Short mmCIF file of N, CA and C in Angstrom, two decimals:
data_model
loop_
_atom_site.label_atom_id
_atom_site.label_comp_id
_atom_site.label_asym_id
_atom_site.label_seq_id
_atom_site.Cartn_x
_atom_site.Cartn_y
_atom_site.Cartn_z
N GLY A 1 0.81 -1.18 0.00
CA GLY A 1 0.00 0.00 0.00
C GLY A 1 0.85 1.24 0.00
N GLY A 2 0.17 2.36 0.27
CA GLY A 2 0.86 3.63 0.33
C GLY A 2 0.95 4.29 -1.02
N GLY A 3 1.42 5.51 -1.00
CA GLY A 3 1.56 6.28 -2.23
C GLY A 3 2.88 6.01 -2.92
N ALA A 4 3.13 6.81 -3.92
CA ALA A 4 4.37 6.68 -4.68
C ALA A 4 5.56 7.09 -3.82
N ALA A 5 6.68 6.45 -4.07
CA ALA A 5 7.90 6.76 -3.33
C ALA A 5 8.48 8.09 -3.80
N ALA A 6 9.18 8.77 -2.90
CA ALA A 6 9.95 9.95 -3.30
C ALA A 6 11.09 9.47 -4.19
N VAL A 7 11.59 10.36 -5.03
CA VAL A 7 12.64 9.98 -5.98
C VAL A 7 13.81 10.94 -5.86
N ILE A 8 15.01 10.38 -5.79
CA ILE A 8 16.24 11.17 -5.83
C ILE A 8 17.06 10.65 -7.01
N VAL A 9 17.38 11.54 -7.94
CA VAL A 9 18.25 11.20 -9.06
C VAL A 9 19.50 12.07 -8.93
N VAL A 10 20.64 11.42 -8.71
CA VAL A 10 21.91 12.12 -8.53
C VAL A 10 22.61 12.19 -9.89
N GLU A 11 23.00 13.40 -10.29
CA GLU A 11 23.78 13.57 -11.51
C GLU A 11 25.23 13.80 -11.11
N VAL A 12 26.12 12.91 -11.53
CA VAL A 12 27.54 13.01 -11.21
C VAL A 12 28.23 13.66 -12.41
N ALA A 13 28.66 14.90 -12.24
CA ALA A 13 29.25 15.69 -13.32
C ALA A 13 30.60 15.12 -13.76
N PRO A 14 30.95 15.35 -15.02
CA PRO A 14 32.21 14.80 -15.54
C PRO A 14 33.46 15.42 -14.94
N ASP A 15 33.35 16.59 -14.31
CA ASP A 15 34.53 17.25 -13.77
C ASP A 15 34.85 16.88 -12.33
N ILE A 16 34.12 15.95 -11.76
CA ILE A 16 34.41 15.49 -10.40
C ILE A 16 35.63 14.56 -10.45
N ALA A 17 36.54 14.73 -9.52
CA ALA A 17 37.76 13.91 -9.48
C ALA A 17 37.42 12.42 -9.43
N ALA A 18 38.29 11.61 -10.01
CA ALA A 18 38.01 10.18 -10.19
C ALA A 18 37.67 9.47 -8.88
N LEU A 19 38.44 9.70 -7.82
CA LEU A 19 38.18 9.01 -6.56
C LEU A 19 36.81 9.37 -6.01
N GLU A 20 36.51 10.65 -5.96
CA GLU A 20 35.21 11.09 -5.46
C GLU A 20 34.08 10.54 -6.32
N ARG A 21 34.28 10.54 -7.64
CA ARG A 21 33.28 10.01 -8.57
C ARG A 21 32.97 8.55 -8.25
N HIS A 22 34.01 7.75 -8.10
CA HIS A 22 33.81 6.32 -7.83
C HIS A 22 33.18 6.08 -6.47
N LEU A 23 33.54 6.89 -5.48
CA LEU A 23 32.92 6.75 -4.15
C LEU A 23 31.43 7.07 -4.20
N ILE A 24 31.08 8.14 -4.91
CA ILE A 24 29.66 8.49 -5.04
C ILE A 24 28.90 7.37 -5.74
N LEU A 25 29.42 6.91 -6.86
CA LEU A 25 28.72 5.88 -7.64
C LEU A 25 28.61 4.56 -6.87
N ALA A 26 29.66 4.22 -6.11
CA ALA A 26 29.63 2.98 -5.33
C ALA A 26 28.62 3.04 -4.19
N ALA A 27 28.30 4.23 -3.73
CA ALA A 27 27.36 4.38 -2.61
C ALA A 27 25.90 4.27 -3.03
N ILE A 28 25.60 4.39 -4.31
CA ILE A 28 24.20 4.46 -4.75
C ILE A 28 23.41 3.21 -4.38
N ALA A 29 23.90 2.03 -4.71
CA ALA A 29 23.12 0.80 -4.45
C ALA A 29 22.85 0.59 -2.96
N PRO A 30 23.87 0.66 -2.08
CA PRO A 30 23.57 0.46 -0.66
C PRO A 30 22.67 1.55 -0.08
N LEU A 31 22.83 2.78 -0.54
CA LEU A 31 21.94 3.85 -0.06
C LEU A 31 20.51 3.62 -0.53
N ALA A 32 20.35 3.12 -1.75
CA ALA A 32 19.01 2.83 -2.27
C ALA A 32 18.33 1.76 -1.42
N ILE A 33 19.09 0.77 -0.98
CA ILE A 33 18.53 -0.28 -0.12
C ILE A 33 18.08 0.33 1.20
N GLU A 34 18.90 1.20 1.77
CA GLU A 34 18.56 1.85 3.04
C GLU A 34 17.33 2.74 2.92
N CYS A 35 17.17 3.40 1.79
CA CYS A 35 16.07 4.36 1.60
C CYS A 35 14.75 3.70 1.22
N ALA A 36 14.82 2.49 0.68
CA ALA A 36 13.61 1.82 0.19
C ALA A 36 12.72 1.41 1.36
N PRO A 37 11.44 1.31 1.16
CA PRO A 37 10.68 1.61 -0.05
C PRO A 37 10.17 3.04 -0.12
N ALA A 38 10.45 3.85 0.91
CA ALA A 38 9.89 5.21 0.93
C ALA A 38 10.51 6.12 -0.12
N THR A 39 11.78 5.85 -0.47
CA THR A 39 12.49 6.70 -1.43
C THR A 39 13.25 5.83 -2.42
N ARG A 40 13.17 6.21 -3.69
CA ARG A 40 13.97 5.56 -4.74
C ARG A 40 15.18 6.44 -5.02
N LEU A 41 16.34 5.82 -5.23
CA LEU A 41 17.59 6.55 -5.47
C LEU A 41 18.29 5.95 -6.67
N CYS A 42 18.62 6.79 -7.64
CA CYS A 42 19.37 6.37 -8.82
C CYS A 42 20.41 7.44 -9.12
N ALA A 43 21.36 7.12 -10.01
CA ALA A 43 22.38 8.10 -10.38
C ALA A 43 22.62 8.07 -11.87
N ILE A 44 23.01 9.23 -12.38
CA ILE A 44 23.42 9.36 -13.77
C ILE A 44 24.90 9.72 -13.75
N ASP A 45 25.71 8.87 -14.37
CA ASP A 45 27.15 9.09 -14.49
C ASP A 45 27.37 9.85 -15.80
N VAL A 46 27.46 11.16 -15.71
CA VAL A 46 27.53 12.02 -16.89
C VAL A 46 28.97 12.05 -17.41
N GLY A 47 29.17 11.54 -18.62
CA GLY A 47 30.49 11.52 -19.23
C GLY A 47 30.83 12.84 -19.89
N GLU A 48 32.11 13.05 -20.12
CA GLU A 48 32.59 14.26 -20.80
C GLU A 48 31.94 14.37 -22.17
N GLY A 49 31.35 15.51 -22.45
CA GLY A 49 30.73 15.75 -23.75
C GLY A 49 29.35 15.15 -23.92
N ALA A 50 28.77 14.61 -22.86
CA ALA A 50 27.42 14.03 -22.96
C ALA A 50 26.42 15.11 -23.35
N ASP A 51 25.45 14.74 -24.15
CA ASP A 51 24.43 15.68 -24.60
C ASP A 51 23.49 15.99 -23.43
N PRO A 52 23.36 17.25 -23.04
CA PRO A 52 22.46 17.60 -21.93
C PRO A 52 21.02 17.13 -22.15
N ALA A 53 20.58 17.07 -23.39
CA ALA A 53 19.22 16.59 -23.67
C ALA A 53 19.10 15.11 -23.33
N ASP A 54 20.16 14.33 -23.57
CA ASP A 54 20.15 12.91 -23.21
C ASP A 54 20.11 12.75 -21.69
N VAL A 55 20.88 13.57 -20.99
CA VAL A 55 20.90 13.52 -19.52
C VAL A 55 19.51 13.87 -18.97
N ALA A 56 18.90 14.91 -19.51
CA ALA A 56 17.57 15.33 -19.06
C ALA A 56 16.53 14.25 -19.33
N ALA A 57 16.60 13.62 -20.50
CA ALA A 57 15.64 12.56 -20.84
C ALA A 57 15.80 11.38 -19.90
N LEU A 58 17.04 11.01 -19.60
CA LEU A 58 17.28 9.89 -18.68
C LEU A 58 16.80 10.25 -17.27
N ARG A 59 17.06 11.47 -16.82
CA ARG A 59 16.61 11.92 -15.50
C ARG A 59 15.09 11.81 -15.40
N ASP A 60 14.39 12.26 -16.44
CA ASP A 60 12.93 12.18 -16.44
C ASP A 60 12.46 10.73 -16.43
N TRP A 61 13.14 9.88 -17.20
CA TRP A 61 12.75 8.47 -17.25
C TRP A 61 12.96 7.80 -15.89
N LEU A 62 14.12 8.04 -15.27
CA LEU A 62 14.39 7.44 -13.96
C LEU A 62 13.40 7.93 -12.91
N ALA A 63 13.04 9.20 -12.98
CA ALA A 63 12.08 9.75 -12.02
C ALA A 63 10.72 9.07 -12.15
N GLY A 64 10.35 8.65 -13.35
CA GLY A 64 9.06 8.03 -13.56
C GLY A 64 9.06 6.51 -13.51
N ALA A 65 10.23 5.90 -13.46
CA ALA A 65 10.33 4.43 -13.49
C ALA A 65 10.14 3.88 -12.08
N GLU A 66 8.90 3.63 -11.70
CA GLU A 66 8.57 3.25 -10.32
C GLU A 66 9.24 1.97 -9.84
N CYS A 67 9.66 1.11 -10.76
CA CYS A 67 10.27 -0.16 -10.35
C CYS A 67 11.80 -0.09 -10.35
N THR A 68 12.36 1.11 -10.53
CA THR A 68 13.81 1.25 -10.65
C THR A 68 14.37 2.00 -9.45
N THR A 69 15.34 1.37 -8.78
CA THR A 69 16.07 2.03 -7.70
C THR A 69 17.46 1.40 -7.60
N GLY A 70 18.43 2.19 -7.18
CA GLY A 70 19.78 1.68 -7.00
C GLY A 70 20.59 1.57 -8.28
N GLN A 71 20.08 2.08 -9.37
CA GLN A 71 20.78 1.96 -10.65
C GLN A 71 21.69 3.15 -10.90
N VAL A 72 22.83 2.88 -11.53
CA VAL A 72 23.73 3.92 -12.03
C VAL A 72 23.78 3.74 -13.54
N VAL A 73 23.40 4.79 -14.26
CA VAL A 73 23.37 4.73 -15.72
C VAL A 73 24.36 5.75 -16.26
N ALA A 74 25.25 5.31 -17.14
CA ALA A 74 26.24 6.20 -17.73
C ALA A 74 25.69 6.81 -19.01
N VAL A 75 25.94 8.12 -19.16
CA VAL A 75 25.60 8.83 -20.40
C VAL A 75 26.91 9.37 -20.94
N LYS A 76 27.26 8.91 -22.13
CA LYS A 76 28.54 9.30 -22.73
C LYS A 76 28.32 9.99 -24.05
N ARG A 77 29.34 10.68 -24.51
CA ARG A 77 29.30 11.34 -25.80
C ARG A 77 29.30 10.29 -26.90
N VAL A 78 28.45 10.49 -27.87
CA VAL A 78 28.41 9.60 -29.03
C VAL A 78 29.24 10.25 -30.12
N ALA A 79 30.19 9.51 -30.66
CA ALA A 79 31.05 10.04 -31.72
C ALA A 79 30.22 10.39 -32.94
N ASP A 80 30.65 11.40 -33.65
CA ASP A 80 29.97 11.78 -34.89
C ASP A 80 30.01 10.62 -35.88
N ALA A 81 28.94 10.48 -36.66
CA ALA A 81 28.85 9.39 -37.62
C ALA A 81 29.98 9.46 -38.65
N GLY A 82 30.45 10.66 -38.97
CA GLY A 82 31.50 10.82 -39.97
C GLY A 82 32.90 10.65 -39.42
N ALA A 83 33.03 10.49 -38.12
CA ALA A 83 34.37 10.41 -37.50
C ALA A 83 34.97 9.04 -37.63
#
């Protein structure tokens, strides 16, 4: 029963130092377990040059995906087709 869970989507920026980045990303799954079922927690690992529209679309999708928690999804730059 109950209503919908609160949602936290963490965006990890590409300019965060490697150690801090890995610590943040490693914490997502255990924190999601601790927060469940009242709160869902996911993260977006934003790569250098990632399209902000892709990040926004993923953020919106994760916020609405009621069965998803504890996931880390990477968004990376897609090379140009001509490259």
